[in-house]
């Protein structure tokens, strides 16, 4: 899950990336790496950052009605499990992980020699990803990103289809990030649900930050919002549910050729075999 947003400070000075002097990752050419996103003041103290640094919860999204939605911090901070690895095997070409959290998926793809980038608004998440050897930027998906319109796969894992609380807006933004005919793999709720609500981060002892919008969607709801996309696959594994969508902005080929690129800053290793996206 991506970290919660924070209020911007108008006319605040640009802040360098927390882990590097300049962005040198995928599609760096012409990209302005100055950070003008959420302020970093909350990141050192809020329960989300503390949980990532500790590698464990408890951690929740607290809804306005008092309901707690548990967040799986221990799984996010662990190595990718078999369900995660199956998702990564389905990825095509250059991969953008939106709301990368502590970076387990970004790091695994980097080890495979894939072109990959994680984006997250949490400084703690970006730092954790960098420590694992994965390239990451502290950014919101709705801000300017490197390689817009050139990514082959976008990942919205761990409930990140809820980012911004507006699935239509998130899908529209994702379409601008993907190359024509690109692939979106989203992890949905395991049940048929379509909810929008305001939440705050809580560790059950304290609740931090201003409320922010979130959404919770099952696969049927996501498909209803996915106009301009075609379904490329749908599957359930380990109690988790996934939906693959392909942009209709494809060229003459219905299935563009898969491409595997190597990150220049990573030692190249033999990539894993890529599996076609299909129902399983």
C-alpha atoms as a PDB file:
ATOM      1  CA  UNK A   1       0.000   0.000   0.000  1.00  0.00           C
ATOM      2  CA  UNK A   2       1.138   3.513  -0.706  1.00  0.00           C
ATOM      3  CA  UNK A   3       1.594   5.901   2.172  1.00  0.00           C
ATOM      4  CA  UNK A   4      -1.152   8.423   2.904  1.00  0.00           C
ATOM      5  CA  UNK A   5      -0.940  11.821   1.241  1.00  0.00           C
ATOM      6  CA  UNK A   6      -0.065  14.892   3.199  1.00  0.00           C
ATOM      7  CA  UNK A   7      -0.956  18.535   2.673  1.00  0.00           C
ATOM      8  CA  UNK A   8       1.313  20.486   0.353  1.00  0.00           C
ATOM      9  CA  UNK A   9       3.032  23.633   1.515  1.00  0.00           C
ATOM     10  CA  UNK A  10       2.438  26.360  -1.107  1.00  0.00           C
ATOM     11  CA  UNK A  11       5.604  27.725  -2.669  1.00  0.00           C
ATOM     12  CA  UNK A  12       7.766  25.375  -0.615  1.00  0.00           C
ATOM     13  CA  UNK A  13      11.326  24.990  -1.911  1.00  0.00           C
ATOM     14  CA  UNK A  14      12.144  21.902  -3.932  1.00  0.00           C
ATOM     15  CA  UNK A  15      13.616  19.125  -1.786  1.00  0.00           C
ATOM     16  CA  UNK A  16      16.216  16.677  -3.138  1.00  0.00           C
ATOM     17  CA  UNK A  17      15.345  13.005  -3.309  1.00  0.00           C
ATOM     18  CA  UNK A  18      15.974  11.408   0.091  1.00  0.00           C
ATOM     19  CA  UNK A  19      18.375   8.712  -1.147  1.00  0.00           C
ATOM     20  CA  UNK A  20      20.327  10.250  -4.015  1.00  0.00           C
ATOM     21  CA  UNK A  21      21.708  13.518  -5.334  1.00  0.00           C
ATOM     22  CA  UNK A  22      19.887  13.061  -8.647  1.00  0.00           C
ATOM     23  CA  UNK A  23      17.524  10.562 -10.180  1.00  0.00           C
ATOM     24  CA  UNK A  24      19.464   8.171 -12.415  1.00  0.00           C
ATOM     25  CA  UNK A  25      16.916   5.389 -12.808  1.00  0.00           C
ATOM     26  CA  UNK A  26      14.832   4.281 -15.786  1.00  0.00           C
ATOM     27  CA  UNK A  27      13.823   7.008 -18.269  1.00  0.00           C
ATOM     28  CA  UNK A  28      15.918   9.616 -16.453  1.00  0.00           C
ATOM     29  CA  UNK A  29      16.601  11.658 -19.565  1.00  0.00           C
ATOM     30  CA  UNK A  30      14.884  15.028 -19.353  1.00  0.00           C
ATOM     31  CA  UNK A  31      13.217  14.185 -16.021  1.00  0.00           C
ATOM     32  CA  UNK A  32      13.178  16.889 -13.332  1.00  0.00           C
ATOM     33  CA  UNK A  33      13.949  15.048 -10.094  1.00  0.00           C
ATOM     34  CA  UNK A  34      13.180  17.946  -7.767  1.00  0.00           C
ATOM     35  CA  UNK A  35      10.538  16.911  -5.250  1.00  0.00           C
ATOM     36  CA  UNK A  36       7.533  19.170  -4.853  1.00  0.00           C
ATOM     37  CA  UNK A  37       5.195  16.669  -3.265  1.00  0.00           C
ATOM     38  CA  UNK A  38       3.944  16.042   0.275  1.00  0.00           C
ATOM     39  CA  UNK A  39       6.109  17.462   3.040  1.00  0.00           C
ATOM     40  CA  UNK A  40       8.389  15.072   4.918  1.00  0.00           C
ATOM     41  CA  UNK A  41       7.506  16.298   8.405  1.00  0.00           C
ATOM     42  CA  UNK A  42       4.982  13.545   9.121  1.00  0.00           C
ATOM     43  CA  UNK A  43       7.097  10.718   7.743  1.00  0.00           C
ATOM     44  CA  UNK A  44       9.452  10.332  10.692  1.00  0.00           C
ATOM     45  CA  UNK A  45       6.716  10.145  13.297  1.00  0.00           C
ATOM     46  CA  UNK A  46       3.555   8.666  11.817  1.00  0.00           C
ATOM     47  CA  UNK A  47       2.537   5.038  12.463  1.00  0.00           C
ATOM     48  CA  UNK A  48       3.024   4.045   8.807  1.00  0.00           C
ATOM     49  CA  UNK A  49       6.684   5.052   8.742  1.00  0.00           C
ATOM     50  CA  UNK A  50       7.283   3.516  12.163  1.00  0.00           C
ATOM     51  CA  UNK A  51       5.742   0.212  11.079  1.00  0.00           C
ATOM     52  CA  UNK A  52       7.844   0.065   7.896  1.00  0.00           C
ATOM     53  CA  UNK A  53      11.023   0.764   9.824  1.00  0.00           C
ATOM     54  CA  UNK A  54      10.147  -1.924  12.383  1.00  0.00           C
ATOM     55  CA  UNK A  55       8.965  -4.363   9.737  1.00  0.00           C
ATOM     56  CA  UNK A  56       5.789  -5.190  11.625  1.00  0.00           C
ATOM     57  CA  UNK A  57       2.374  -3.904  12.676  1.00  0.00           C
ATOM     58  CA  UNK A  58      -0.227  -3.693  13.920  1.00  0.00           C
ATOM     59  CA  UNK A  59      -1.305  -1.052  11.421  1.00  0.00           C
ATOM     60  CA  UNK A  60      -4.750  -0.122  10.157  1.00  0.00           C
ATOM     61  CA  UNK A  61      -6.742   2.224   7.993  1.00  0.00           C
ATOM     62  CA  UNK A  62      -9.274   3.737  10.388  1.00  0.00           C
ATOM     63  CA  UNK A  63     -12.509   4.705   8.680  1.00  0.00           C
ATOM     64  CA  UNK A  64     -14.660   7.606   9.829  1.00  0.00           C
ATOM     65  CA  UNK A  65     -17.204   5.089  11.145  1.00  0.00           C
ATOM     66  CA  UNK A  66     -14.517   3.580  13.397  1.00  0.00           C
ATOM     67  CA  UNK A  67     -13.991   0.387  11.406  1.00  0.00           C
ATOM     68  CA  UNK A  68     -10.379  -0.771  11.142  1.00  0.00           C
ATOM     69  CA  UNK A  69      -9.007  -2.217   7.912  1.00  0.00           C
ATOM     70  CA  UNK A  70      -5.819  -4.192   8.709  1.00  0.00           C
ATOM     71  CA  UNK A  71      -2.656  -3.579   6.700  1.00  0.00           C
ATOM     72  CA  UNK A  72      -0.282  -6.505   6.136  1.00  0.00           C
ATOM     73  CA  UNK A  73       2.987  -4.838   7.077  1.00  0.00           C
ATOM     74  CA  UNK A  74       4.825  -8.081   7.862  1.00  0.00           C
ATOM     75  CA  UNK A  75       4.070  -9.492   4.397  1.00  0.00           C
ATOM     76  CA  UNK A  76       5.031  -6.239   2.680  1.00  0.00           C
ATOM     77  CA  UNK A  77       8.378  -6.147   4.513  1.00  0.00           C
ATOM     78  CA  UNK A  78       9.169  -9.813   3.853  1.00  0.00           C
ATOM     79  CA  UNK A  79      10.584 -11.362   0.696  1.00  0.00           C
ATOM     80  CA  UNK A  80       8.059 -11.868  -2.125  1.00  0.00           C
ATOM     81  CA  UNK A  81       5.886 -14.913  -1.501  1.00  0.00           C
ATOM     82  CA  UNK A  82       4.810 -17.407  -4.195  1.00  0.00           C
ATOM     83  CA  UNK A  83       1.718 -15.331  -5.004  1.00  0.00           C
ATOM     84  CA  UNK A  84       3.878 -12.226  -5.512  1.00  0.00           C
ATOM     85  CA  UNK A  85       6.352 -14.161  -7.677  1.00  0.00           C
ATOM     86  CA  UNK A  86       3.544 -15.398  -9.905  1.00  0.00           C
ATOM     87  CA  UNK A  87       2.440 -11.790 -10.456  1.00  0.00           C
ATOM     88  CA  UNK A  88       5.990 -10.741 -11.309  1.00  0.00           C
ATOM     89  CA  UNK A  89       6.273 -13.596 -13.809  1.00  0.00           C
ATOM     90  CA  UNK A  90       3.280 -12.089 -15.642  1.00  0.00           C
ATOM     91  CA  UNK A  91       4.865  -8.641 -15.935  1.00  0.00           C
ATOM     92  CA  UNK A  92       6.004  -7.476 -19.358  1.00  0.00           C
ATOM     93  CA  UNK A  93       8.973  -5.278 -20.186  1.00  0.00           C
ATOM     94  CA  UNK A  94       9.643  -2.197 -18.055  1.00  0.00           C
ATOM     95  CA  UNK A  95       7.619  -2.192 -14.818  1.00  0.00           C
ATOM     96  CA  UNK A  96       6.332   0.725 -12.716  1.00  0.00           C
ATOM     97  CA  UNK A  97       5.206  -0.259  -9.190  1.00  0.00           C
ATOM     98  CA  UNK A  98       2.765   2.407  -7.977  1.00  0.00           C
ATOM     99  CA  UNK A  99       2.667   2.664  -4.194  1.00  0.00           C
ATOM    100  CA  UNK A 100       5.661   0.348  -3.910  1.00  0.00           C
ATOM    101  CA  UNK A 101       5.768   0.474  -0.096  1.00  0.00           C
ATOM    102  CA  UNK A 102       8.940  -1.104   1.341  1.00  0.00           C
ATOM    103  CA  UNK A 103       9.920  -2.359  -2.099  1.00  0.00           C
ATOM    104  CA  UNK A 104       9.862  -6.151  -2.065  1.00  0.00           C
ATOM    105  CA  UNK A 105       8.552  -6.363  -5.654  1.00  0.00           C
ATOM    106  CA  UNK A 106      10.822  -3.628  -7.029  1.00  0.00           C
ATOM    107  CA  UNK A 107      13.885  -5.282  -5.495  1.00  0.00           C
ATOM    108  CA  UNK A 108      12.968  -8.710  -6.871  1.00  0.00           C
ATOM    109  CA  UNK A 109      12.485  -7.363 -10.388  1.00  0.00           C
ATOM    110  CA  UNK A 110      15.802  -5.506 -10.154  1.00  0.00           C
ATOM    111  CA  UNK A 111      17.557  -8.735  -9.176  1.00  0.00           C
ATOM    112  CA  UNK A 112      16.055 -10.339 -12.278  1.00  0.00           C
ATOM    113  CA  UNK A 113      17.663  -7.622 -14.371  1.00  0.00           C
ATOM    114  CA  UNK A 114      14.403  -5.936 -15.294  1.00  0.00           C
ATOM    115  CA  UNK A 115      13.878  -2.231 -15.852  1.00  0.00           C
ATOM    116  CA  UNK A 116      11.760  -1.258 -12.845  1.00  0.00           C
ATOM    117  CA  UNK A 117      10.887   1.769 -10.747  1.00  0.00           C
ATOM    118  CA  UNK A 118       8.877   2.092  -7.553  1.00  0.00           C
ATOM    119  CA  UNK A 119       7.024   5.258  -6.595  1.00  0.00           C
ATOM    120  CA  UNK A 120       5.656   6.076  -3.162  1.00  0.00           C
ATOM    121  CA  UNK A 121       4.943   9.271  -1.224  1.00  0.00           C
ATOM    122  CA  UNK A 122       6.514   7.849   1.942  1.00  0.00           C
ATOM    123  CA  UNK A 123      10.165   8.691   2.541  1.00  0.00           C
ATOM    124  CA  UNK A 124      10.457   5.606   4.758  1.00  0.00           C
ATOM    125  CA  UNK A 125       9.139   3.401   1.941  1.00  0.00           C
ATOM    126  CA  UNK A 126      11.532   4.855  -0.636  1.00  0.00           C
ATOM    127  CA  UNK A 127      14.494   4.504   1.725  1.00  0.00           C
ATOM    128  CA  UNK A 128      13.571   0.875   2.479  1.00  0.00           C
ATOM    129  CA  UNK A 129      13.278   0.094  -1.228  1.00  0.00           C
ATOM    130  CA  UNK A 130      16.672   1.667  -1.918  1.00  0.00           C
ATOM    131  CA  UNK A 131      18.276  -0.399   0.865  1.00  0.00           C
ATOM    132  CA  UNK A 132      16.978  -3.529  -0.860  1.00  0.00           C
ATOM    133  CA  UNK A 133      18.660  -2.427  -4.090  1.00  0.00           C
ATOM    134  CA  UNK A 134      15.536  -1.265  -5.893  1.00  0.00           C
ATOM    135  CA  UNK A 135      15.232   2.119  -7.639  1.00  0.00           C
ATOM    136  CA  UNK A 136      12.446   4.266  -6.212  1.00  0.00           C
ATOM    137  CA  UNK A 137      11.175   7.831  -6.278  1.00  0.00           C
ATOM    138  CA  UNK A 138       9.258   9.709  -3.638  1.00  0.00           C
ATOM    139  CA  UNK A 139       6.278  10.722  -5.741  1.00  0.00           C
ATOM    140  CA  UNK A 140       2.514  10.560  -5.998  1.00  0.00           C
ATOM    141  CA  UNK A 141       1.235   8.711  -9.038  1.00  0.00           C
ATOM    142  CA  UNK A 142      -0.601  11.914  -9.958  1.00  0.00           C
ATOM    143  CA  UNK A 143       2.653  13.909 -10.205  1.00  0.00           C
ATOM    144  CA  UNK A 144       5.044  13.942 -13.149  1.00  0.00           C
ATOM    145  CA  UNK A 145       6.916  10.629 -13.425  1.00  0.00           C
ATOM    146  CA  UNK A 146       9.794   9.390 -15.571  1.00  0.00           C
ATOM    147  CA  UNK A 147       8.920   7.555 -18.763  1.00  0.00           C
ATOM    148  CA  UNK A 148       5.267   8.537 -18.999  1.00  0.00           C
ATOM    149  CA  UNK A 149       3.658   6.663 -21.875  1.00  0.00           C
ATOM    150  CA  UNK A 150       6.578   4.205 -22.071  1.00  0.00           C
ATOM    151  CA  UNK A 151       6.017   1.693 -19.245  1.00  0.00           C
ATOM    152  CA  UNK A 152       5.015  -1.798 -20.375  1.00  0.00           C
ATOM    153  CA  UNK A 153       3.481  -2.854 -17.041  1.00  0.00           C
ATOM    154  CA  UNK A 154       2.038  -0.904 -14.127  1.00  0.00           C
ATOM    155  CA  UNK A 155       1.452  -2.674 -10.808  1.00  0.00           C
ATOM    156  CA  UNK A 156      -1.242  -1.646  -8.302  1.00  0.00           C
ATOM    157  CA  UNK A 157      -0.655  -4.231  -5.592  1.00  0.00           C
ATOM    158  CA  UNK A 158      -1.634  -4.555  -1.940  1.00  0.00           C
ATOM    159  CA  UNK A 159      -4.876  -2.606  -2.259  1.00  0.00           C
ATOM    160  CA  UNK A 160      -3.360   0.326  -4.146  1.00  0.00           C
ATOM    161  CA  UNK A 161      -6.298   0.392  -6.544  1.00  0.00           C
ATOM    162  CA  UNK A 162      -7.741   2.482  -3.702  1.00  0.00           C
ATOM    163  CA  UNK A 163      -5.232   5.328  -4.113  1.00  0.00           C
ATOM    164  CA  UNK A 164      -7.007   8.685  -4.270  1.00  0.00           C
ATOM    165  CA  UNK A 165     -10.449   7.222  -3.615  1.00  0.00           C
ATOM    166  CA  UNK A 166     -11.428   7.608  -7.288  1.00  0.00           C
ATOM    167  CA  UNK A 167     -10.910   4.452  -9.404  1.00  0.00           C
ATOM    168  CA  UNK A 168     -11.822   6.191 -12.667  1.00  0.00           C
ATOM    169  CA  UNK A 169      -9.211   8.887 -12.112  1.00  0.00           C
ATOM    170  CA  UNK A 170      -6.567   6.342 -11.142  1.00  0.00           C
ATOM    171  CA  UNK A 171      -7.268   4.198 -14.205  1.00  0.00           C
ATOM    172  CA  UNK A 172      -7.125   7.262 -16.452  1.00  0.00           C
ATOM    173  CA  UNK A 173      -3.794   8.283 -14.940  1.00  0.00           C
ATOM    174  CA  UNK A 174      -2.434   4.746 -15.308  1.00  0.00           C
ATOM    175  CA  UNK A 175      -3.342   4.756 -19.003  1.00  0.00           C
ATOM    176  CA  UNK A 176      -1.118   7.811 -19.518  1.00  0.00           C
ATOM    177  CA  UNK A 177       1.823   6.014 -17.913  1.00  0.00           C
ATOM    178  CA  UNK A 178       1.584   2.872 -20.048  1.00  0.00           C
ATOM    179  CA  UNK A 179       2.889   2.367 -23.556  1.00  0.00           C
ATOM    180  CA  UNK A 180       0.202   1.584 -26.161  1.00  0.00           C
ATOM    181  CA  UNK A 181      -1.201  -1.853 -25.396  1.00  0.00           C
ATOM    182  CA  UNK A 182       0.466  -1.812 -21.972  1.00  0.00           C
ATOM    183  CA  UNK A 183      -0.537  -4.039 -19.081  1.00  0.00           C
ATOM    184  CA  UNK A 184      -2.046  -3.088 -15.711  1.00  0.00           C
ATOM    185  CA  UNK A 185      -2.045  -5.714 -12.963  1.00  0.00           C
ATOM    186  CA  UNK A 186      -4.224  -4.717 -10.007  1.00  0.00           C
ATOM    187  CA  UNK A 187      -4.825  -6.550  -6.764  1.00  0.00           C
ATOM    188  CA  UNK A 188      -8.478  -6.159  -5.843  1.00  0.00           C
ATOM    189  CA  UNK A 189     -10.484  -6.946  -2.739  1.00  0.00           C
ATOM    190  CA  UNK A 190     -11.241 -10.682  -2.485  1.00  0.00           C
ATOM    191  CA  UNK A 191     -14.983  -9.957  -2.331  1.00  0.00           C
ATOM    192  CA  UNK A 192     -17.359  -8.042  -4.591  1.00  0.00           C
ATOM    193  CA  UNK A 193     -17.317  -4.586  -3.022  1.00  0.00           C
ATOM    194  CA  UNK A 194     -17.281  -0.980  -4.220  1.00  0.00           C
ATOM    195  CA  UNK A 195     -16.627   1.443  -1.359  1.00  0.00           C
ATOM    196  CA  UNK A 196     -15.269   4.995  -1.053  1.00  0.00           C
ATOM    197  CA  UNK A 197     -14.422   6.478   2.314  1.00  0.00           C
ATOM    198  CA  UNK A 198     -12.105   8.745   4.260  1.00  0.00           C
ATOM    199  CA  UNK A 199      -9.431   7.051   6.341  1.00  0.00           C
ATOM    200  CA  UNK A 200      -6.561   7.834   8.670  1.00  0.00           C
ATOM    201  CA  UNK A 201      -3.547   5.696   9.586  1.00  0.00           C
ATOM    202  CA  UNK A 202      -3.704   4.032  13.010  1.00  0.00           C
ATOM    203  CA  UNK A 203      -1.616   1.558  14.977  1.00  0.00           C
ATOM    204  CA  UNK A 204      -4.567   0.914  17.355  1.00  0.00           C
ATOM    205  CA  UNK A 205      -2.948   3.143  19.993  1.00  0.00           C
ATOM    206  CA  UNK A 206      -2.881   6.396  18.052  1.00  0.00           C
ATOM    207  CA  UNK A 207      -4.305   7.767  14.837  1.00  0.00           C
ATOM    208  CA  UNK A 208      -2.175  10.108  12.763  1.00  0.00           C
ATOM    209  CA  UNK A 209      -2.593  12.711  10.073  1.00  0.00           C
ATOM    210  CA  UNK A 210      -5.522  14.272   8.296  1.00  0.00           C
ATOM    211  CA  UNK A 211      -8.171  12.039   6.709  1.00  0.00           C
ATOM    212  CA  UNK A 212      -7.538  11.091   3.093  1.00  0.00           C
ATOM    213  CA  UNK A 213      -9.750   9.423   0.468  1.00  0.00           C
ATOM    214  CA  UNK A 214      -9.466   5.708  -0.220  1.00  0.00           C
ATOM    215  CA  UNK A 215     -11.412   3.105  -2.166  1.00  0.00           C
ATOM    216  CA  UNK A 216     -11.932  -0.621  -1.816  1.00  0.00           C
ATOM    217  CA  UNK A 217     -12.940  -2.516  -4.952  1.00  0.00           C
ATOM    218  CA  UNK A 218     -13.553  -6.071  -5.972  1.00  0.00           C
ATOM    219  CA  UNK A 219     -12.843  -7.264  -9.501  1.00  0.00           C
ATOM    220  CA  UNK A 220     -16.437  -6.775 -10.778  1.00  0.00           C
ATOM    221  CA  UNK A 221     -16.438  -3.145  -9.623  1.00  0.00           C
ATOM    222  CA  UNK A 222     -13.055  -2.480 -11.189  1.00  0.00           C
ATOM    223  CA  UNK A 223     -14.215  -3.921 -14.488  1.00  0.00           C
ATOM    224  CA  UNK A 224     -17.196  -1.563 -14.455  1.00  0.00           C
ATOM    225  CA  UNK A 225     -14.831   1.404 -14.247  1.00  0.00           C
ATOM    226  CA  UNK A 226     -12.384   0.046 -16.821  1.00  0.00           C
ATOM    227  CA  UNK A 227     -13.806   1.626 -19.972  1.00  0.00           C
ATOM    228  CA  UNK A 228     -11.084   1.907 -22.573  1.00  0.00           C
ATOM    229  CA  UNK A 229      -9.402  -1.234 -21.239  1.00  0.00           C
ATOM    230  CA  UNK A 230      -9.863  -4.883 -22.083  1.00  0.00           C
ATOM    231  CA  UNK A 231      -9.642  -7.727 -19.610  1.00  0.00           C
ATOM    232  CA  UNK A 232      -6.424  -9.692 -20.055  1.00  0.00           C
ATOM    233  CA  UNK A 233      -6.721 -12.063 -17.109  1.00  0.00           C
ATOM    234  CA  UNK A 234      -8.257 -12.685 -13.728  1.00  0.00           C
ATOM    235  CA  UNK A 235      -7.127 -15.091 -11.025  1.00  0.00           C
ATOM    236  CA  UNK A 236      -7.156 -15.894  -7.317  1.00  0.00           C
ATOM    237  CA  UNK A 237      -4.183 -17.247  -5.385  1.00  0.00           C
ATOM    238  CA  UNK A 238      -3.435 -17.540  -1.691  1.00  0.00           C
ATOM    239  CA  UNK A 239      -6.709 -15.843  -0.806  1.00  0.00           C
ATOM    240  CA  UNK A 240      -5.776 -12.813  -2.926  1.00  0.00           C
ATOM    241  CA  UNK A 241      -7.521 -11.726  -6.136  1.00  0.00           C
ATOM    242  CA  UNK A 242      -5.992 -10.086  -9.205  1.00  0.00           C
ATOM    243  CA  UNK A 243      -7.215  -8.495 -12.403  1.00  0.00           C
ATOM    244  CA  UNK A 244      -5.079  -7.795 -15.477  1.00  0.00           C
ATOM    245  CA  UNK A 245      -6.200  -5.087 -17.888  1.00  0.00           C
ATOM    246  CA  UNK A 246      -4.674  -4.065 -21.185  1.00  0.00           C
ATOM    247  CA  UNK A 247      -4.949  -0.589 -22.617  1.00  0.00           C
ATOM    248  CA  UNK A 248      -6.898  -0.454 -25.863  1.00  0.00           C
ATOM    249  CA  UNK A 249      -4.404   2.064 -27.210  1.00  0.00           C
ATOM    250  CA  UNK A 250      -2.629  -0.866 -28.824  1.00  0.00           C
ATOM    251  CA  UNK A 251      -0.893  -0.868 -32.164  1.00  0.00           C
ATOM    252  CA  UNK A 252      -1.824  -3.371 -34.882  1.00  0.00           C
ATOM    253  CA  UNK A 253      -0.807  -6.296 -32.696  1.00  0.00           C
ATOM    254  CA  UNK A 254      -3.305  -7.360 -30.064  1.00  0.00           C
ATOM    255  CA  UNK A 255      -0.480  -8.720 -27.918  1.00  0.00           C
ATOM    256  CA  UNK A 256       2.637  -6.545 -28.234  1.00  0.00           C
ATOM    257  CA  UNK A 257       5.931  -8.414 -28.019  1.00  0.00           C
ATOM    258  CA  UNK A 258       7.311  -8.796 -24.523  1.00  0.00           C
ATOM    259  CA  UNK A 259      10.504  -6.899 -23.823  1.00  0.00           C
ATOM    260  CA  UNK A 260      12.990  -7.364 -21.018  1.00  0.00           C
ATOM    261  CA  UNK A 261      15.399  -4.509 -20.401  1.00  0.00           C
ATOM    262  CA  UNK A 262      18.377  -4.337 -18.057  1.00  0.00           C
ATOM    263  CA  UNK A 263      18.861  -1.637 -15.446  1.00  0.00           C
ATOM    264  CA  UNK A 264      22.254  -0.056 -16.080  1.00  0.00           C
ATOM    265  CA  UNK A 265      22.936   0.376 -12.371  1.00  0.00           C
ATOM    266  CA  UNK A 266      22.169  -3.264 -11.576  1.00  0.00           C
ATOM    267  CA  UNK A 267      24.360  -6.246 -12.292  1.00  0.00           C
ATOM    268  CA  UNK A 268      22.597  -8.086 -15.103  1.00  0.00           C
ATOM    269  CA  UNK A 269      21.250 -11.505 -14.236  1.00  0.00           C
ATOM    270  CA  UNK A 270      19.305 -13.960 -16.272  1.00  0.00           C
ATOM    271  CA  UNK A 271      15.668 -12.804 -16.259  1.00  0.00           C
ATOM    272  CA  UNK A 272      13.028 -15.247 -15.213  1.00  0.00           C
ATOM    273  CA  UNK A 273      10.794 -16.643 -17.914  1.00  0.00           C
ATOM    274  CA  UNK A 274       7.795 -14.455 -18.602  1.00  0.00           C
ATOM    275  CA  UNK A 275       4.377 -16.013 -18.446  1.00  0.00           C
ATOM    276  CA  UNK A 276       1.486 -14.806 -20.554  1.00  0.00           C
ATOM    277  CA  UNK A 277      -1.275 -13.076 -18.684  1.00  0.00           C
ATOM    278  CA  UNK A 278      -4.198 -15.468 -18.574  1.00  0.00           C
ATOM    279  CA  UNK A 279      -6.834 -16.825 -16.247  1.00  0.00           C
ATOM    280  CA  UNK A 280      -5.520 -19.566 -14.052  1.00  0.00           C
END
